[in-house]
Coordinates of C-alpha atoms and ligand atoms in Angstrom, one line a residue:
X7 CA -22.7 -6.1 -10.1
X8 CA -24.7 -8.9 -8.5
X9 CA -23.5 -9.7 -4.6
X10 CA -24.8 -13.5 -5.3
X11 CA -21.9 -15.6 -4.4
X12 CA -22.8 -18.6 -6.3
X13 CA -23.9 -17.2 -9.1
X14 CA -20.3 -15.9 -9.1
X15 CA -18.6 -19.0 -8.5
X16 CA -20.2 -20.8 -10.9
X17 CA -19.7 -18.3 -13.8
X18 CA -16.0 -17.5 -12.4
X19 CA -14.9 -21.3 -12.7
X20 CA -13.5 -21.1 -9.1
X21 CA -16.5 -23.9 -7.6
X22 CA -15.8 -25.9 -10.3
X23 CA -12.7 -28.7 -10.4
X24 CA -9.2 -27.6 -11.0
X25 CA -9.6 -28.7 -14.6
X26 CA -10.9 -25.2 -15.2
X27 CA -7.5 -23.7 -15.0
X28 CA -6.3 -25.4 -18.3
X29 CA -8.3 -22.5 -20.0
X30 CA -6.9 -19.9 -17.6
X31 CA -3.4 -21.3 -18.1
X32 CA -3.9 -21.5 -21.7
X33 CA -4.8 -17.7 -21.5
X34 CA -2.1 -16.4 -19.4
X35 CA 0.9 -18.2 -21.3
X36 CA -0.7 -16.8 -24.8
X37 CA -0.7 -13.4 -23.1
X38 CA 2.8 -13.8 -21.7
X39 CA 3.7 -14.9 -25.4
X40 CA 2.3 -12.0 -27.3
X41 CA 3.1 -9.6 -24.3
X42 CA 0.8 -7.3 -24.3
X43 CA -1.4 -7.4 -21.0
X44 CA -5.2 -6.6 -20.9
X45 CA -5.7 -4.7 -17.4
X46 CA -8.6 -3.0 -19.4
X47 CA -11.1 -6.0 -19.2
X48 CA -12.6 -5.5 -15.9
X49 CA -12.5 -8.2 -13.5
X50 CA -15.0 -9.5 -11.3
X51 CA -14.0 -10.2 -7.2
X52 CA -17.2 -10.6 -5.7
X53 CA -17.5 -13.8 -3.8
X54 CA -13.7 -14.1 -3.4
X55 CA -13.9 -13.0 0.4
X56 CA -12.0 -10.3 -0.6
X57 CA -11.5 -6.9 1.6
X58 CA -11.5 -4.6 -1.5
X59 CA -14.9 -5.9 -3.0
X60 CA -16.7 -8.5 -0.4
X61 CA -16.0 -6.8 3.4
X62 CA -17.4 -3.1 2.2
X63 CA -20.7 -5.1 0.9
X64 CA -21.0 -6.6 4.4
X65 CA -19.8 -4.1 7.0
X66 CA -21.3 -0.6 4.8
X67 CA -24.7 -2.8 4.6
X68 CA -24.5 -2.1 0.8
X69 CA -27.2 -3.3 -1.4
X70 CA -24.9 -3.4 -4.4
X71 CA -21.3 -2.4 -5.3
X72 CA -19.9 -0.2 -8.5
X73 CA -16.5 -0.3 -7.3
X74 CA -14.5 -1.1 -4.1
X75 CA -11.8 1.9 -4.1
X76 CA -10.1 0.9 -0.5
X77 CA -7.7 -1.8 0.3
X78 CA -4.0 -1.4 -1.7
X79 CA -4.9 -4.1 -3.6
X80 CA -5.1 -4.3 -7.4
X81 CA -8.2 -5.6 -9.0
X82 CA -6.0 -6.8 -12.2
X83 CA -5.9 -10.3 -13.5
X84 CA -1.9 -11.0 -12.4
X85 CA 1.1 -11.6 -14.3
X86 CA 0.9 -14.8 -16.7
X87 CA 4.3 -16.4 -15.5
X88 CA 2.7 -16.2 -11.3
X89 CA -0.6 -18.5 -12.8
X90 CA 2.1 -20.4 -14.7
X91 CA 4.7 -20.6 -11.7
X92 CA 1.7 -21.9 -9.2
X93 CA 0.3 -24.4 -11.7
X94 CA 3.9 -26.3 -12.2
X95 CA 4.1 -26.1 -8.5
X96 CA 0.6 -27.5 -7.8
X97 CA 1.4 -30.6 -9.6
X98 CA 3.9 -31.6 -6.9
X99 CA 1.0 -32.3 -4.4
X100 CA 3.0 -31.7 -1.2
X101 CA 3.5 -28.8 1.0
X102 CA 6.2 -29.9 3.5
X103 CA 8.8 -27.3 5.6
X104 CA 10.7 -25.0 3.3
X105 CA 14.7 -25.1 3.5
X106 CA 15.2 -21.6 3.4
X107 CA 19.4 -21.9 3.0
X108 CA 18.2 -24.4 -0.2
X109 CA 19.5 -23.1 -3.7
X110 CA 16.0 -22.2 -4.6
X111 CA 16.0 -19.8 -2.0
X112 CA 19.0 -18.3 -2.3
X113 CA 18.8 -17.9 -5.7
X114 CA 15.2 -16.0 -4.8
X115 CA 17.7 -13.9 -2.7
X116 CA 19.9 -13.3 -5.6
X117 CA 16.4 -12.5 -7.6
X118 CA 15.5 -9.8 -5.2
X119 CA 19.2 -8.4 -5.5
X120 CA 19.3 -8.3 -9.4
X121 CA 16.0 -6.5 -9.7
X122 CA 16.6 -3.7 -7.1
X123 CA 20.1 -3.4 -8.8
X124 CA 18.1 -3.1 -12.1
X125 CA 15.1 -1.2 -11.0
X126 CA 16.2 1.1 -8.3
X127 CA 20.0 1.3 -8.8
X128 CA 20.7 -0.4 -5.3
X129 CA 24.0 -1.7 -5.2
X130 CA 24.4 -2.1 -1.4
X131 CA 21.9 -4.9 -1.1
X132 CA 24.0 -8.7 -0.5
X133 CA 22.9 -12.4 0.4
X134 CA 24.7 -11.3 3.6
X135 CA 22.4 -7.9 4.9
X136 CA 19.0 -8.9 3.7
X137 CA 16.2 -10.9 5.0
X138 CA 12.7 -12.1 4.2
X139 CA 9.6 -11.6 6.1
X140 CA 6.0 -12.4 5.2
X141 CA 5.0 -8.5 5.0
X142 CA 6.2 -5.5 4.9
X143 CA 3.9 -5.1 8.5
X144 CA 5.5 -8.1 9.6
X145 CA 8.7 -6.2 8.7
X146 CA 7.9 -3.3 10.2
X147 CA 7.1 -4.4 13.5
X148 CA 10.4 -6.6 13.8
X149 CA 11.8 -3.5 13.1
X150 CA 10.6 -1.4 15.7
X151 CA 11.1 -3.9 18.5
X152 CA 15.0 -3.9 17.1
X153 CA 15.2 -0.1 17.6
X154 CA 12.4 1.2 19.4
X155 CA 11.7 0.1 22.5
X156 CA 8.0 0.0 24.7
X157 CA 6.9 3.5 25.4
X158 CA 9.6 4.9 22.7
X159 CA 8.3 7.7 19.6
X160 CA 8.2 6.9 16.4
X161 CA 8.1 9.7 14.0
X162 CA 6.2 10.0 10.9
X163 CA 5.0 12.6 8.9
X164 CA 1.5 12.7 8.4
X165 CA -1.0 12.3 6.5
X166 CA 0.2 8.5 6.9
X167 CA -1.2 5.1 6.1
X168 CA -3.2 4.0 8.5
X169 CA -1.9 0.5 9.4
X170 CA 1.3 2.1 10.6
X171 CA -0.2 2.7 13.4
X172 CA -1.6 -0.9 14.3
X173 CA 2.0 -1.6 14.2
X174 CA 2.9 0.7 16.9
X175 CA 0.4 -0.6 18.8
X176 CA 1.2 -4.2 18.2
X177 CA 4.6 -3.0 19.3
X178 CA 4.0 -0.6 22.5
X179 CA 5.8 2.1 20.8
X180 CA 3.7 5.8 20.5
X181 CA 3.5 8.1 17.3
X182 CA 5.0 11.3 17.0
X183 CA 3.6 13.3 14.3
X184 CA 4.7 15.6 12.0
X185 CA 2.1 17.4 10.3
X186 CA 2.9 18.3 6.5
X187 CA 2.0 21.5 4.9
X188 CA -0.3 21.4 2.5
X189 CA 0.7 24.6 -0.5
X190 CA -0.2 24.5 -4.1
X191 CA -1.8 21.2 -4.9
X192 CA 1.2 19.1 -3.2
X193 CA 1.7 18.2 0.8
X194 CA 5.3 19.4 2.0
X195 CA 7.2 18.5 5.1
X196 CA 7.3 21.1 7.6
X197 CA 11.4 20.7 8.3
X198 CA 11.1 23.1 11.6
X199 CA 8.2 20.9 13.0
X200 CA 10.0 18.1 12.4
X201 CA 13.1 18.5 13.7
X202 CA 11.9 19.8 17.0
X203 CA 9.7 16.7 17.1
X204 CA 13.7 14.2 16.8
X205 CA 13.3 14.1 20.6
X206 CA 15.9 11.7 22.9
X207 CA 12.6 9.6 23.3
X208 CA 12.0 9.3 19.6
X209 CA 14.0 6.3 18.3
X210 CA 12.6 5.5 14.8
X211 CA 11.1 7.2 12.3
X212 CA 8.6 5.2 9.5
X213 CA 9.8 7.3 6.4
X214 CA 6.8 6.1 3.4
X215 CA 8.5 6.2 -0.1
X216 CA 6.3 6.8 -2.4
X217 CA 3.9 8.0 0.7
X218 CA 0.8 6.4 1.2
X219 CA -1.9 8.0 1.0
X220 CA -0.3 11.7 -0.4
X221 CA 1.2 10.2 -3.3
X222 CA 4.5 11.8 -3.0
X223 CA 7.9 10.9 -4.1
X224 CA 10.4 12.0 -2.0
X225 CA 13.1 14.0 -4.0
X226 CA 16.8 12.8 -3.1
X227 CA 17.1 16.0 -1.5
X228 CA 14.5 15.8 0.8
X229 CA 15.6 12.3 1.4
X230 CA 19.4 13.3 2.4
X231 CA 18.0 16.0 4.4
X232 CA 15.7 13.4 6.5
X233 CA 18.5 11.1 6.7
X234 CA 21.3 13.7 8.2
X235 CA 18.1 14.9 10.8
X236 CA 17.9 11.5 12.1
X237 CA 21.8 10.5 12.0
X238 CA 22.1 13.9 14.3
X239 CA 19.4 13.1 16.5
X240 CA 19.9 9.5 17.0
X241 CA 16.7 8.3 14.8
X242 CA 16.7 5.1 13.3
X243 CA 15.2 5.3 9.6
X244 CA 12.7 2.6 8.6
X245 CA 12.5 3.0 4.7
X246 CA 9.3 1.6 3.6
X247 CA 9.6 1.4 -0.4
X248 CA 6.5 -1.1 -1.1
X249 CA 4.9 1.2 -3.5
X250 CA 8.5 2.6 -5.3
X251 CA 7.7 0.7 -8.3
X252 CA 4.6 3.1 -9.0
X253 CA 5.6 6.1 -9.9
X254 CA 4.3 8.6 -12.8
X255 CA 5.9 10.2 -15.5
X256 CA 8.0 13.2 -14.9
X257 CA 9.1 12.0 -11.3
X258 CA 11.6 9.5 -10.2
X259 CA 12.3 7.3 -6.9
X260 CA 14.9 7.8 -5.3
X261 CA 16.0 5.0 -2.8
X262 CA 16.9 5.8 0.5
X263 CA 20.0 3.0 0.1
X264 CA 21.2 5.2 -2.7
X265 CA 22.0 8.6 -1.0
X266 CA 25.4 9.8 -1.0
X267 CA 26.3 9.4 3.0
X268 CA 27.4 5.9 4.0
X269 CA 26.8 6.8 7.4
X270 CA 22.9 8.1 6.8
X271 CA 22.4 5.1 4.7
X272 CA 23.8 2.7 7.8
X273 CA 21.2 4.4 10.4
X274 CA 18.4 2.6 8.4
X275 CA 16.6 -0.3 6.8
X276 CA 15.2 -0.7 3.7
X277 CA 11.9 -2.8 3.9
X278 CA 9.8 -4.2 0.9
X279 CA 7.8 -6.8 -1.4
X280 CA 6.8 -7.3 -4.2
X281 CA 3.5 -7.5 -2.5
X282 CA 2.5 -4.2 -4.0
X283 CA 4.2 -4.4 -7.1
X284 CA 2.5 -7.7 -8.4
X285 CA -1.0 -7.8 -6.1
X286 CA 0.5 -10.6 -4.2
X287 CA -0.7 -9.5 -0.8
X288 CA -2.8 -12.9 -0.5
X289 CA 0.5 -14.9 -1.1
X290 CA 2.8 -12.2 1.1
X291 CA 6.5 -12.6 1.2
X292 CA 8.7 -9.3 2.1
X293 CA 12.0 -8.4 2.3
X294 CA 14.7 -5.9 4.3
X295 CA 17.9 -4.6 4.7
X296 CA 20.4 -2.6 6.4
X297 CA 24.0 -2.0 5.8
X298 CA 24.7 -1.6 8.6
X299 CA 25.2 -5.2 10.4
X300 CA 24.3 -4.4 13.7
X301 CA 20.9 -3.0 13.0
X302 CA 20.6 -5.9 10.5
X303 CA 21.3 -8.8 13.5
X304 CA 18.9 -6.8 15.8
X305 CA 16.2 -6.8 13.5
X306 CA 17.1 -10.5 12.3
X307 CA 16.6 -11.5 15.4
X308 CA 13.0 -10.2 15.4
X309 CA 12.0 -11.4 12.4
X310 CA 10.7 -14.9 11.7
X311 CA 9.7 -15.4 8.3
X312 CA 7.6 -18.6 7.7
X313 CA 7.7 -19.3 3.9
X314 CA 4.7 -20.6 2.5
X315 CA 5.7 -22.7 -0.9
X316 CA 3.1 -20.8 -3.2
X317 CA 4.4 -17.6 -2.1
X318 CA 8.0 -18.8 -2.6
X319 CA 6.6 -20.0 -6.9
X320 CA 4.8 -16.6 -6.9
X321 CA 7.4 -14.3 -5.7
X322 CA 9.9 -16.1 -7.6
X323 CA 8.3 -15.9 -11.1
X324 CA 7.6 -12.5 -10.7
X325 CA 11.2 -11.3 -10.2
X326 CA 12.5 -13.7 -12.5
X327 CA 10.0 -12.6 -15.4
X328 CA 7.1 -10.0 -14.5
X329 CA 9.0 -7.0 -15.3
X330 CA 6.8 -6.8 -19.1
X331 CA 4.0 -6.9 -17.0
X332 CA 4.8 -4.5 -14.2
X333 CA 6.0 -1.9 -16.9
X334 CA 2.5 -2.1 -19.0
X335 CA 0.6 -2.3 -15.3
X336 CA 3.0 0.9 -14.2
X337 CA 1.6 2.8 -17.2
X338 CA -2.2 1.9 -17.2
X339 CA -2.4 2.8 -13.6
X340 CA -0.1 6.6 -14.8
X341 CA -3.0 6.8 -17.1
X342 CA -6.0 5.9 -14.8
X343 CA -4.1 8.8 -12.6
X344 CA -4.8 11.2 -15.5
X345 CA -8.2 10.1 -16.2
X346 CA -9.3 10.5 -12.5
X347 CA -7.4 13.7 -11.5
X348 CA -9.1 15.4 -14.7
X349 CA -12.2 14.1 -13.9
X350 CA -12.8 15.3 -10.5
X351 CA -11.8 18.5 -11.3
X352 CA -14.1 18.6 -14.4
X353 CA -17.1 16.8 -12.9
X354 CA -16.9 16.6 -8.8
X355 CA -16.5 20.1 -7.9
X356 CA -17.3 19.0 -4.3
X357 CA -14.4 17.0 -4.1
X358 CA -10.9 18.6 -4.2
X359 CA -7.7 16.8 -5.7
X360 CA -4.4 18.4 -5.4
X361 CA -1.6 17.9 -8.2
X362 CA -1.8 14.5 -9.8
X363 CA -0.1 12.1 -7.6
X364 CA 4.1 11.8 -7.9
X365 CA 3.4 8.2 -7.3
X366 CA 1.2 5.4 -5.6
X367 CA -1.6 4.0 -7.1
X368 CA -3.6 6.1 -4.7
X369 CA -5.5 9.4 -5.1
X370 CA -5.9 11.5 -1.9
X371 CA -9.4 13.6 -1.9
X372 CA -10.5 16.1 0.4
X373 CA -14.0 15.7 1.2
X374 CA -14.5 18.6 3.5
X375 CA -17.5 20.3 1.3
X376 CA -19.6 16.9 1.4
X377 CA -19.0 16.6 4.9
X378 CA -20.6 20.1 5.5
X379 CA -23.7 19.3 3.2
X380 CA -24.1 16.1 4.6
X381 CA -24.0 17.0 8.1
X382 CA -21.3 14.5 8.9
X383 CA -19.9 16.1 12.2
X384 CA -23.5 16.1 13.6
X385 CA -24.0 12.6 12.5
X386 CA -20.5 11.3 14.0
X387 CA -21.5 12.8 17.7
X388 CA -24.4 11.3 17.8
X389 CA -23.2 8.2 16.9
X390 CA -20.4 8.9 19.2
X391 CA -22.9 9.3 22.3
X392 CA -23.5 5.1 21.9
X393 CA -21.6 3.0 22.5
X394 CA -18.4 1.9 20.2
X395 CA -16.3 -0.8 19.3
X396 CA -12.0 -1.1 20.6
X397 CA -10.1 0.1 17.3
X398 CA -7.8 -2.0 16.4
X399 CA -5.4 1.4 15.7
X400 CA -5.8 2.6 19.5
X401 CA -6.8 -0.2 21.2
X402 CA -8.9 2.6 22.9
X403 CA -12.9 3.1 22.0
X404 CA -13.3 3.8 18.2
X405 CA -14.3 7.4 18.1
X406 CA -16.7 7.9 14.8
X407 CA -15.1 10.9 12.9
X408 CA -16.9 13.0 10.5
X409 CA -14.5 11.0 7.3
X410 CA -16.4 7.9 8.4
X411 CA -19.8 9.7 7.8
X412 CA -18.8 10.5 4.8
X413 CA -17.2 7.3 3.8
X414 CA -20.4 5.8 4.6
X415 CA -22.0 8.4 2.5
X416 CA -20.7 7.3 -1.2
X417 CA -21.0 3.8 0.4
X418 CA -24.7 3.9 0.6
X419 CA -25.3 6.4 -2.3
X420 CA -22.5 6.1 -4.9
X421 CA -22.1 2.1 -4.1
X422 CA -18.5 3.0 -4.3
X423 CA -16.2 2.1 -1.3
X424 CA -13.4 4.4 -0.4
X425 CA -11.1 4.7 2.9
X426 CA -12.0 7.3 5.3
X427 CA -8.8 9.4 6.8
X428 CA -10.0 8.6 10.2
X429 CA -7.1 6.2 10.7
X430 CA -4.8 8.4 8.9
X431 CA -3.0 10.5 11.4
X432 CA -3.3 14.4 12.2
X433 CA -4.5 16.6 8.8
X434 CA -6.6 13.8 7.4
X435 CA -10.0 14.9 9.0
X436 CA -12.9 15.2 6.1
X437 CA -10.3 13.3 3.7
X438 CA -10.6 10.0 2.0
X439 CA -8.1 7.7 0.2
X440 CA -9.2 6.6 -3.4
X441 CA -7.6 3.2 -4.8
X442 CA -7.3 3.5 -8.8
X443 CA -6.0 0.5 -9.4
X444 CA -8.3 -1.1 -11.2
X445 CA -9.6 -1.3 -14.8
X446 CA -10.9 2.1 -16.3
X447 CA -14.3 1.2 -17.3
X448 CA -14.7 0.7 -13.0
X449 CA -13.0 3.5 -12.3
X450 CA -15.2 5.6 -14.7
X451 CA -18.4 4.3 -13.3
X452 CA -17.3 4.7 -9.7
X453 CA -16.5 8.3 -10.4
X454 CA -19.7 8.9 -12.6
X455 CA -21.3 7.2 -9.8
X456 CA -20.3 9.4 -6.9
X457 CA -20.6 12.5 -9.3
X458 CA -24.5 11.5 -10.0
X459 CA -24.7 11.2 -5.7
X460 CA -23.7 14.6 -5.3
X461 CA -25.3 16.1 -8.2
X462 CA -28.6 14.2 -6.4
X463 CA -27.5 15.9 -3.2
X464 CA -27.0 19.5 -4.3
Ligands
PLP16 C1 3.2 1.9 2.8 C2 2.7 0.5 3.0 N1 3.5 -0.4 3.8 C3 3.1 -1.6 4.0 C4 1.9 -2.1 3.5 C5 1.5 -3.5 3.8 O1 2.5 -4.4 3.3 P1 2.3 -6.0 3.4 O2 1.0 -6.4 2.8 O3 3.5 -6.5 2.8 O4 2.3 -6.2 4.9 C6 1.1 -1.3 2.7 C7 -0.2 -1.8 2.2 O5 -1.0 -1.1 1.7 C8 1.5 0.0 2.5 O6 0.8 0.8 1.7

């Protein structure tokens, strides 16, 4: 795909005038009529200032791009009703102070309700115990200045998305990590190491549901064991659920709200969006919860939500009527699962995937044998003896790991942009994250791609 950015904008329509979306309209509301989605026609980002396509072009010096695999983001063209909802909204030509007690919010309240009633068989969740936020970081980080102060632990078990741990840092809090085991195909929480880690000092723990970047689903045993640890030891649980409505067949999600114990279920919050679900992270709104009403105050009084009206239409549509979509989106993205675990193990032998993932739309890949050919630990001290950039993680020096070689590897010679595990927590050395979430005909030529780099390479 080209990198020119006006070429772009002029074929995409988006430097043209706003008449150009009658087209667009007229296509999403026939798509919404017949109800069948097309997440097969790929899509073109580029020139969008986008982090999954536009930033790897800049910051990996690429000369071209097959595929940008990092960012959570979905490359899909959205739901119809969101395009439908913004238009109607757009027409009103003001963007004043939102009332956020105003019917239309509380019935987006009630919206959020009904669907995690439907969905996810929540039946604790009232007008009265949940909040909104702009992100599920945003959420997170209210969170832990609720329950955990300056200086305090936070447990996690690890592998573990990255960004996590910008939010301890944002929040002064340190992260106490709990390496899983990694035994046939499938990472496993080692319960012995974890428990000895539910120190007095550790006051939260970030519990990742489906995880990010493993793919698993935690069973409801697992989750009720988890829970009962931290009730014992005094460990506040922050459910993060943002990915629980991507989960493959043969597995099921189990919300942490849902578990037997009233008292487990009242030492935690729930925190979400539909951010994830519908690609809406550039028009964020989250939400949380807790049963309990004195962890809910505390981490009310941390949170300050700033609506933005477009969020409010986008957010709102979706719950109200995006579930057709989500369900067709929920399958393609089961199948692209499929198509890409098979693969690699047919065509990248270098490249190691485990069991196909329980959920996420995420593929987890140790890269340890193309970090050997490649050299990559060599390459990272060297680069390590100059000087380096504050991480925005640490907010310490940015140590170059031998992931980031590699990630700059299939960067440079597969055009394909994946995440390095650098940022990943303790056991993701040599591994990188792989976003599937885009249409197959991309995915196929980004693993074709990085299969014809190594083949070149052997
Ligand atoms: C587990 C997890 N939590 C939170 C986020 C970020 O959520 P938000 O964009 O709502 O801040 C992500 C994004 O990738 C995620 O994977």
């Amino acid at each position: 795909m080209s990198q020119d950015r006006r070429a772009f904008l002029r074929n995409s329509g988006l430097g043209t005038s706003v008449l150009a979306l009658g087209p667009l309209l007229a296509g999403a509301e026939a798509a919404a009529a017949a109800g069948t989605f097309d997440f097969e026609t790929p899509l073109n980002r580029l020139g969008t200032d986008s982090v999954h396509w536009d930033q790897p072009l800049r910051d990996e010096k690429m000369s071209r791009i097959v595929a940008g695999m990092g960012v959570a983001d979905m490359d899909f063209r959205c739901a119809p009703s969101i395009m439908t909802a913004l238009a109607k909204r757009m027409q009103h030509q003001n963007w004043g102070y939102i009332d956020e007690s105003a019917p239309g919010p509380e019935a987006f309240r009630q919206s959020i309700i009904d669907w995690n009633h439907r969905r996810h068989g929540i039946t604790v969740m009232r007008q009265g115990n949940m909040g909104l936020s702009t992100g599920v970081h945003t959420s997170i980080a209210a969170a832990l200045r609720a329950v955990a102060p300056p200086g305090s632990k936070v447990l996690m078990t690890t592998p573990m998305y990255g960004d996590f741990y910008a939010d301890l840092v944002f929040t002064g809090t340190h992260p106490n990590e709990s390496q899983m085991i990694y035994a046939d195909g499938k990472y496993q929480i080692d319960w012995d190491d974890l428990e000895r880690r539910m120190t007095p000092d550790t006051k939260a723990m970030i519990l990742c549901n489906p995880q990010n970047p493993t793919g698993n689903v935690w069973t409801k045993a697992e989750l009720t064991r988890i829970g009962e640890l931290c009730l014992k030891h005094k460990i506040v649980v922050l459910s993060d659920e943002i990915h629980a409505d991507f989960v493959t067949k043969g597995h099921k999600f189990t919300a942490f709200s849902t578990l037997d114990s009233k008292e487990v279920v009242a030492n935690s919050i729930t925190l979400s969006s539909a951010n994830k679900s519908f690609s809406l992270p550039g028009l964020p709104i989250a939400w949380f919860f807790s049963t309990n009403p004195e962890l809910f105050q505390r981490m009310a009084a941390q949170d300050r939500p700033d609506m933005n009206v477009l969020g409010l239409a986008a957010h709102q549509a979706v719950y109200s009527s995006g579930e057709q979509w989500l369900n067709q989106c929920v399958d393609y993205i089961d199948a692209n699962h499929d198509f890409a675990n098979q693969y690699i193990k047919a065509n990248i032998p270098m490249l190691k995937v485990g069991r196909k993932p329980e959920g996420t739309y995420l593929v987890w890949l140790d890269a340890a044998s193309v970090s050997e050919k490649i050299g990559a630990q060599a390459s990272a001290d060297a680069e390590n003896k100059k000087s380096q950039p504050i991480s925005r993680w640490t907010g310490k020096t940015t140590m170059v790991t031998s992931a980031d070689i590699v990630g700059h590897w299939f960067a440079r010679n597969a055009y394909v942009k994946l995440n390095p595990g650098t940022t990943y927590g303790k056991g993701a050395a040599n591994c990188l994250r792989m976003n599937i979430a885009t249409a197959r005909p991309v995915l196929k030529a980004a693993l074709d791609s990085m299969a014809g780099a190594l083949k070149r390479l052997a």
